[in-house]
N, CA and C atoms as an extended XYZ file, in Angstrom:
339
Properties=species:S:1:pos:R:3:atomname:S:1:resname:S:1:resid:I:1 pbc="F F F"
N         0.849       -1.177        0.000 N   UNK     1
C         0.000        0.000        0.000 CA  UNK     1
C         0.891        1.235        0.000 C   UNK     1
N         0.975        1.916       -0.783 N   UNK     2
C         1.203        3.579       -0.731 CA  UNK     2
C         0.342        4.676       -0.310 C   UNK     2
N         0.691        5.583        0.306 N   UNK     3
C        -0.234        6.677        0.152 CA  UNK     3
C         0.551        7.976        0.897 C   UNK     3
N        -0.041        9.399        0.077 N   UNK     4
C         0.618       10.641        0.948 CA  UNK     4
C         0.675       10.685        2.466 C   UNK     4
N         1.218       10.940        3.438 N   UNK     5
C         1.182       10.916        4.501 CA  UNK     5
C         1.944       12.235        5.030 C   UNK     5
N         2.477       12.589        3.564 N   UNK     6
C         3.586       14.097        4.551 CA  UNK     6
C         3.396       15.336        3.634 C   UNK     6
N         3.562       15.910        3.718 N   UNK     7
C         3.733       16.670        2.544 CA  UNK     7
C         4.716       18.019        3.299 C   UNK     7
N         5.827       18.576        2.413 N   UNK     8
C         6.926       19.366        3.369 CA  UNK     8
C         7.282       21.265        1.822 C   UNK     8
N         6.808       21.686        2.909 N   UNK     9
C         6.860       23.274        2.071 CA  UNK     9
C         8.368       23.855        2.571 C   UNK     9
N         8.931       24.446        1.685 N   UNK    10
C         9.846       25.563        2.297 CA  UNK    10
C         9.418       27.011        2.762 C   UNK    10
N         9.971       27.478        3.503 N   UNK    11
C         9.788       28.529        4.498 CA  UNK    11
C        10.753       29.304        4.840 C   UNK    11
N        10.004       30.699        4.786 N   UNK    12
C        11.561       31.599        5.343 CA  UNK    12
C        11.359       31.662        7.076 C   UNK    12
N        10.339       31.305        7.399 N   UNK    13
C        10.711       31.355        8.793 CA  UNK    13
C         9.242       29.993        9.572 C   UNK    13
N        10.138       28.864        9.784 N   UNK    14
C         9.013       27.476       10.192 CA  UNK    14
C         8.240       27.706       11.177 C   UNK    14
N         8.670       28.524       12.133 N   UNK    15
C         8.507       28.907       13.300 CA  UNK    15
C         7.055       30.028       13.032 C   UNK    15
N         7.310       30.848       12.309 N   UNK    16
C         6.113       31.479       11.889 CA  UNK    16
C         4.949       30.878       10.907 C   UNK    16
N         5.383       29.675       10.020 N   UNK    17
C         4.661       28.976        9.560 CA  UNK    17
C         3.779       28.122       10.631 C   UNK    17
N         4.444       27.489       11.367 N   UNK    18
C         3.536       26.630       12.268 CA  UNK    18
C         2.693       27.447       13.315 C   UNK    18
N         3.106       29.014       13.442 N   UNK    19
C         2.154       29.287       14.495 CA  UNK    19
C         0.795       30.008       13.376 C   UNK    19
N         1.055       30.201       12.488 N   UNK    20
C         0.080       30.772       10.847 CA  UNK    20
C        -0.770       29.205       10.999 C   UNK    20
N        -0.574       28.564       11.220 N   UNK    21
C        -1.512       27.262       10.633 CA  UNK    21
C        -2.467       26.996       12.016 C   UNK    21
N        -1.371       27.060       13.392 N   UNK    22
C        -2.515       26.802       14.604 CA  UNK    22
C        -3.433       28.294       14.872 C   UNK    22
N        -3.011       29.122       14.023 N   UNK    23
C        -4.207       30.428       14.582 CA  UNK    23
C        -5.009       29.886       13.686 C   UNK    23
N        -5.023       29.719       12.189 N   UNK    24
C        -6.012       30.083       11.475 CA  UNK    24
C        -6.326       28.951       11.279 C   UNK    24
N        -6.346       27.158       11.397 N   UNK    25
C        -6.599       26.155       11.427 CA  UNK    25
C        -7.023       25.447       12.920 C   UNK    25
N        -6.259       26.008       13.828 N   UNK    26
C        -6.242       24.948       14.875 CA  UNK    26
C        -5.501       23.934       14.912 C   UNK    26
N        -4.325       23.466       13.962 N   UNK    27
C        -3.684       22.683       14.137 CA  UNK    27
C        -2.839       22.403       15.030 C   UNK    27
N        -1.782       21.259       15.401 N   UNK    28
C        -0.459       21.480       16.281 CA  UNK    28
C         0.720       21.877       15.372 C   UNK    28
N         1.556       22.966       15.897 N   UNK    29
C         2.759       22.809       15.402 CA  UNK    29
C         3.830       22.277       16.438 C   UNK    29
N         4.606       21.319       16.257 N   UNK    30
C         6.002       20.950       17.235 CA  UNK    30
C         6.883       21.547       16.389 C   UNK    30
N         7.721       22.344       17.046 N   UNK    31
C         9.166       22.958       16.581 CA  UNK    31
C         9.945       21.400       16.452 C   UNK    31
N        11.186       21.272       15.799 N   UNK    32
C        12.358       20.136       16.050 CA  UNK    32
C        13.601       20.899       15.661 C   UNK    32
N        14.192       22.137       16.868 N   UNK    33
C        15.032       23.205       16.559 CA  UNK    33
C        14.407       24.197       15.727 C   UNK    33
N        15.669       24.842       15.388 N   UNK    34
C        15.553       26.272       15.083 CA  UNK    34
C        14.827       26.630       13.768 C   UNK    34
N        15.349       25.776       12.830 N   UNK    35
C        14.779       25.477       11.415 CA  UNK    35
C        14.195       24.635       10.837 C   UNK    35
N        12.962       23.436       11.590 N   UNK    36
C        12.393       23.108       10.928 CA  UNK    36
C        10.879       22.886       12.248 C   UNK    36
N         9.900       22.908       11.617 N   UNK    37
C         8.392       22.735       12.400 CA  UNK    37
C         7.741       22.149       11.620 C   UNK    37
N         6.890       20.954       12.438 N   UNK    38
C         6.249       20.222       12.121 CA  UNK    38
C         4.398       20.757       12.488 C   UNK    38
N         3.443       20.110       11.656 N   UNK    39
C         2.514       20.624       11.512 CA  UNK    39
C         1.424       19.370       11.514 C   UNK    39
N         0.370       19.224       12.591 N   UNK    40
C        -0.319       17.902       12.368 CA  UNK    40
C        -1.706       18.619       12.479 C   UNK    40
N        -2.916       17.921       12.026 N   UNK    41
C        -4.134       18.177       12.101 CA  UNK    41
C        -4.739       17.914       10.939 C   UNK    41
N        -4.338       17.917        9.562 N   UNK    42
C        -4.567       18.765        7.919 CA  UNK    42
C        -5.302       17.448        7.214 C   UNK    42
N        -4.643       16.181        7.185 N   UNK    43
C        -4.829       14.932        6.929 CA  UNK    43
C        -5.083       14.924        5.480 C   UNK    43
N        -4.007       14.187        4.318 N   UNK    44
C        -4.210       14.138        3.092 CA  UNK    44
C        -5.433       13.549        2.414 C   UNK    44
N        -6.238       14.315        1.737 N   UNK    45
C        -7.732       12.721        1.152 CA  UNK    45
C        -7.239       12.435       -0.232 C   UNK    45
N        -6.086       13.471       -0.934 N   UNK    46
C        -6.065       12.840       -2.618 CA  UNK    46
C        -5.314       14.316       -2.927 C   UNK    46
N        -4.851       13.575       -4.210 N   UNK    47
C        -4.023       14.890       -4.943 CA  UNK    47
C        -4.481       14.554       -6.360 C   UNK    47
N        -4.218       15.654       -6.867 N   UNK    48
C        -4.225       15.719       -8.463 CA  UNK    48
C        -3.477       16.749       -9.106 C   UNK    48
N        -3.486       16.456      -10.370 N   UNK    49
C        -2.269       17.358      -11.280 CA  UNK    49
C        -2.972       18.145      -12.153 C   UNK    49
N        -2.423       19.886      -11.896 N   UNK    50
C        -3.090       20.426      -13.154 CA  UNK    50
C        -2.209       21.226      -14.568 C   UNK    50
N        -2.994       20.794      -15.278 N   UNK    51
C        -1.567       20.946      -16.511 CA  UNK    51
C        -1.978       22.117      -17.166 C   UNK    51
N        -3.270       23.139      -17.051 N   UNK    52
C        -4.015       24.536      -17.589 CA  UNK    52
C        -2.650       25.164      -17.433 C   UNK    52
N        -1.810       26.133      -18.352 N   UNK    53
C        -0.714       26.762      -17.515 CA  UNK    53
C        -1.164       28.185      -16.750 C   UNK    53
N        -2.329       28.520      -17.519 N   UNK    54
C        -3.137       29.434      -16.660 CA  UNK    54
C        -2.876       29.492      -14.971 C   UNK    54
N        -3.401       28.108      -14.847 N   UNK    55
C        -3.944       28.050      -13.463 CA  UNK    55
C        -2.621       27.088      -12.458 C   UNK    55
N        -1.888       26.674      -13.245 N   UNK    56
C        -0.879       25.544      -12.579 CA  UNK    56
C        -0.390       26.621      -11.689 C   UNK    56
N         0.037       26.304      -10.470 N   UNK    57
C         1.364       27.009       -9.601 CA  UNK    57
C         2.893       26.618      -10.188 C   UNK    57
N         3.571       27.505       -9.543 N   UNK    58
C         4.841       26.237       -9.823 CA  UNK    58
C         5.255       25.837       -8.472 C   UNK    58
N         4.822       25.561       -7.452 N   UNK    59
C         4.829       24.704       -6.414 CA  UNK    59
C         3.879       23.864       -6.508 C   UNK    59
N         3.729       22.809       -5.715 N   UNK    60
C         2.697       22.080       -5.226 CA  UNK    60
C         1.653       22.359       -4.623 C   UNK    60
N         0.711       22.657       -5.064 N   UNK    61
C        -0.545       23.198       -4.011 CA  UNK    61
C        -1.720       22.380       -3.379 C   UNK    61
N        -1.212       22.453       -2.206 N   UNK    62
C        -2.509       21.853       -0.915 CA  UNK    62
C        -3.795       22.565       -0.880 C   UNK    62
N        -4.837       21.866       -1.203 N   UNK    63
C        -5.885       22.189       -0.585 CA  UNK    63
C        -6.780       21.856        0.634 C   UNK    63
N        -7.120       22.929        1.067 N   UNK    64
C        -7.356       22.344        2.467 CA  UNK    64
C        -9.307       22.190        2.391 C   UNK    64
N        -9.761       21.726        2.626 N   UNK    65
C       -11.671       21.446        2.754 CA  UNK    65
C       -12.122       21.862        3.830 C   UNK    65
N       -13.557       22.790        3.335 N   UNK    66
C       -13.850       23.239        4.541 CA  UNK    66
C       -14.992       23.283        4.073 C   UNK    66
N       -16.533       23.566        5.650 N   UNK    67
C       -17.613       23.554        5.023 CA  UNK    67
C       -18.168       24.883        5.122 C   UNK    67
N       -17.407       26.192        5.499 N   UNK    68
C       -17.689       27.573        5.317 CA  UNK    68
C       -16.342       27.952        4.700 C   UNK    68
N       -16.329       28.550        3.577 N   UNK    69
C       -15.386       29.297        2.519 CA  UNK    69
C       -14.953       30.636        3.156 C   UNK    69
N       -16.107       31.177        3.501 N   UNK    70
C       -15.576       32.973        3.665 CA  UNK    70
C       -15.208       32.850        4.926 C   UNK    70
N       -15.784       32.228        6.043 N   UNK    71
C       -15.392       32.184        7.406 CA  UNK    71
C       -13.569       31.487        7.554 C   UNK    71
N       -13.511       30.582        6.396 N   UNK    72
C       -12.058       29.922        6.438 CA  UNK    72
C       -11.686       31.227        5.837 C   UNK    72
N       -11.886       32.086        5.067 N   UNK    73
C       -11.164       33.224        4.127 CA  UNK    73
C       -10.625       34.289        5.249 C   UNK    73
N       -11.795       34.710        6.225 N   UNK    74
C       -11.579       35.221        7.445 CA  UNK    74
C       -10.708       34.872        8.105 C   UNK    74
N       -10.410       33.837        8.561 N   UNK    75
C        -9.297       33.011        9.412 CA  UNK    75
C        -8.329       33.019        8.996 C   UNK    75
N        -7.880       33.068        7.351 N   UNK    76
C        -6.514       32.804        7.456 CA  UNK    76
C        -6.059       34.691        6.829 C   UNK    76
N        -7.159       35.636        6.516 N   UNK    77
C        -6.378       36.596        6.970 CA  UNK    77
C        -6.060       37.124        8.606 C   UNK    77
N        -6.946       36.539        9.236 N   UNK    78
C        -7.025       36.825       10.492 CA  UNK    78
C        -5.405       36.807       11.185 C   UNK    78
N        -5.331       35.382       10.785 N   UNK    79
C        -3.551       34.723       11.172 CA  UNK    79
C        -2.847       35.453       10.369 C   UNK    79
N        -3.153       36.642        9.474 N   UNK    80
C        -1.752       37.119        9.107 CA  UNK    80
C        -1.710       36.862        7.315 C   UNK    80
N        -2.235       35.472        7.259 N   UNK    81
C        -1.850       35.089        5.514 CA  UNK    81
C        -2.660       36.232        4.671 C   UNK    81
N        -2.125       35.652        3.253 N   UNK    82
C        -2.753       36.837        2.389 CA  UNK    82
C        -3.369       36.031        0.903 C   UNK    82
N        -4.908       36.686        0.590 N   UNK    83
C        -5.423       36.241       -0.105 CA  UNK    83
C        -4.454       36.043       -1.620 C   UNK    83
N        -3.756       35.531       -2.142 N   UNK    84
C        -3.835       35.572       -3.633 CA  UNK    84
C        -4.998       35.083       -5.092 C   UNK    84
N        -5.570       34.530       -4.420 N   UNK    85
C        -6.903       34.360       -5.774 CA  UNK    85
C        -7.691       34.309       -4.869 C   UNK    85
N        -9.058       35.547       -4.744 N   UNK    86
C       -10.334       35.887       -4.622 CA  UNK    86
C       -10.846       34.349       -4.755 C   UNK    86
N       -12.033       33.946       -3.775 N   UNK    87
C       -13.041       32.764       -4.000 CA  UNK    87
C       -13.594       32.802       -5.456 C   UNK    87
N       -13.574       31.553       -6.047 N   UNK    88
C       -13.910       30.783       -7.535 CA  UNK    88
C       -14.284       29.651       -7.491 C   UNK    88
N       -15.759       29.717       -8.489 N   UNK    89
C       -16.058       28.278       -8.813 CA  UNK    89
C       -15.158       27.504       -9.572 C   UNK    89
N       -15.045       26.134       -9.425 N   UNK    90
C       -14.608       25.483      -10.566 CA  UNK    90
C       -15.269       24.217      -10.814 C   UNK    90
N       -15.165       23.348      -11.610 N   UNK    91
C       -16.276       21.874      -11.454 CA  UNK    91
C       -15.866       21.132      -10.482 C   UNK    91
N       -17.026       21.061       -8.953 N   UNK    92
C       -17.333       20.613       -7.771 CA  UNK    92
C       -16.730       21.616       -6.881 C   UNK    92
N       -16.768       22.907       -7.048 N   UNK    93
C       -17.033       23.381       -6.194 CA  UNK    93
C       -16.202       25.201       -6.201 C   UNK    93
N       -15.913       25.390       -5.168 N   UNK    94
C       -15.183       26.983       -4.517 CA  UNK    94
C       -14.243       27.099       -4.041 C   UNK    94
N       -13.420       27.679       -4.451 N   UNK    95
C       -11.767       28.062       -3.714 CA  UNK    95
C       -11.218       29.134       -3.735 C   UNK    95
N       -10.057       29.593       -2.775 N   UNK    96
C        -9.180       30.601       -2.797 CA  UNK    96
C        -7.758       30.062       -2.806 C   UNK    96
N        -7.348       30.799       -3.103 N   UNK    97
C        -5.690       30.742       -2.898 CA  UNK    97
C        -5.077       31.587       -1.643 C   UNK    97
N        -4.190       31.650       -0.558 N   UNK    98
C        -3.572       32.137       -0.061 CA  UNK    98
C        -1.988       31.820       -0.145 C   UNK    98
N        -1.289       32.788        0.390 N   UNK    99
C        -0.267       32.666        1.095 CA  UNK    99
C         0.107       32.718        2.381 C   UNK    99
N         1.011       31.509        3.149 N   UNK   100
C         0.714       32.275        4.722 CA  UNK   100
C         2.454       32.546        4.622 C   UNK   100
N         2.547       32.989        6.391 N   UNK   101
C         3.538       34.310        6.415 CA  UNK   101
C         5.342       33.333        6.342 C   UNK   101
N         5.396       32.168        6.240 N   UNK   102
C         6.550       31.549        5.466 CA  UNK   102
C         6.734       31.804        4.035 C   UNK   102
N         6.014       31.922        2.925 N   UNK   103
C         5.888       31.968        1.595 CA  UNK   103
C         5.506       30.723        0.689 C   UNK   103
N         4.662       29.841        1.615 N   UNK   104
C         3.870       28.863        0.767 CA  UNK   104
C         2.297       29.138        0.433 C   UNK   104
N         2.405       28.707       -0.711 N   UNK   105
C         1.085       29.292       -1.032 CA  UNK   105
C         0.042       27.323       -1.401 C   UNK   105
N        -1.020       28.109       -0.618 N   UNK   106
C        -2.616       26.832        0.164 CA  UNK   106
C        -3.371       27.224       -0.699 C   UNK   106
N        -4.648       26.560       -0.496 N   UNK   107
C        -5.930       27.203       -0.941 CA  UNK   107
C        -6.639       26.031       -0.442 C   UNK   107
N        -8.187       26.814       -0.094 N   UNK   108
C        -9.163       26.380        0.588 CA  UNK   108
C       -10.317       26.195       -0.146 C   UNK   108
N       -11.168       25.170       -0.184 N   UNK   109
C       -11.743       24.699       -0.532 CA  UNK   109
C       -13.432       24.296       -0.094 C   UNK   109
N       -14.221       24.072       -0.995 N   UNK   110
C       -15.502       23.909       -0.376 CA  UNK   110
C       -16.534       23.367       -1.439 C   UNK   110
N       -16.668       21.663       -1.603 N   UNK   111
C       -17.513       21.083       -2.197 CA  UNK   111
C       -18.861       21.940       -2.623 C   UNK   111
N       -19.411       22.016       -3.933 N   UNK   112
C       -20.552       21.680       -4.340 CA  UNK   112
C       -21.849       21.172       -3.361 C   UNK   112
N       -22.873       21.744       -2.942 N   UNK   113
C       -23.478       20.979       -2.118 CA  UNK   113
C       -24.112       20.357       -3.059 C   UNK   113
């Protein structure tokens, strides 16, 4: 059996990444020293690849699921991050893009009811 279980962003500062994820998620962050923090709560369900060059990142982008969009949109400017793509439909559903205050860029998500 295979499956995602980790997934690891670079950061200019981990320490500010992991406390960006427990304000505006609730997650745990554990420090392990100075330069690297670990992040639990998020739990992988699936990935996919997008090849539009429109829309591709050139990182890897996590999406995170949620069942209020603007209230998650709230939260993670709340913690500091910053919107980069305004909420959008796409087929099954609504998303944004952010950045939080390391320089990885998320986006949040919200099924089709």
């Amino acid at each position: 059996m295979y499956e995602i279980d980790f997934v690891e962003f670079p950061s200019s500062s981990a320490a500010g990444s992991g406390r960006f994820f427990e304000k505006a998620f609730g997650w745990t962050a554990t420090a392990y020293g100075p330069t690297y923090t670990d992040v639990q709560g998020g739990g992988v369900v699936s990935f996919g690849f997008q090849q539009d060059a429109a829309a591709r990142t050139a990182a890897p982008l996590v999406t995170i699921r949620t069942d209020d969009l603007e209230r998650a949109k709230a939260s993670v400017e709340a913690a500091g991050g910053v919107v980069t793509a305004e909420p959008f439909s796409f087929p099954g559903g609504r998303r944004f893009h952010f950045r939080e205050p390391g320089g990885a860029e998320l986006a949040v998500w919200t099924p089709d009811s």
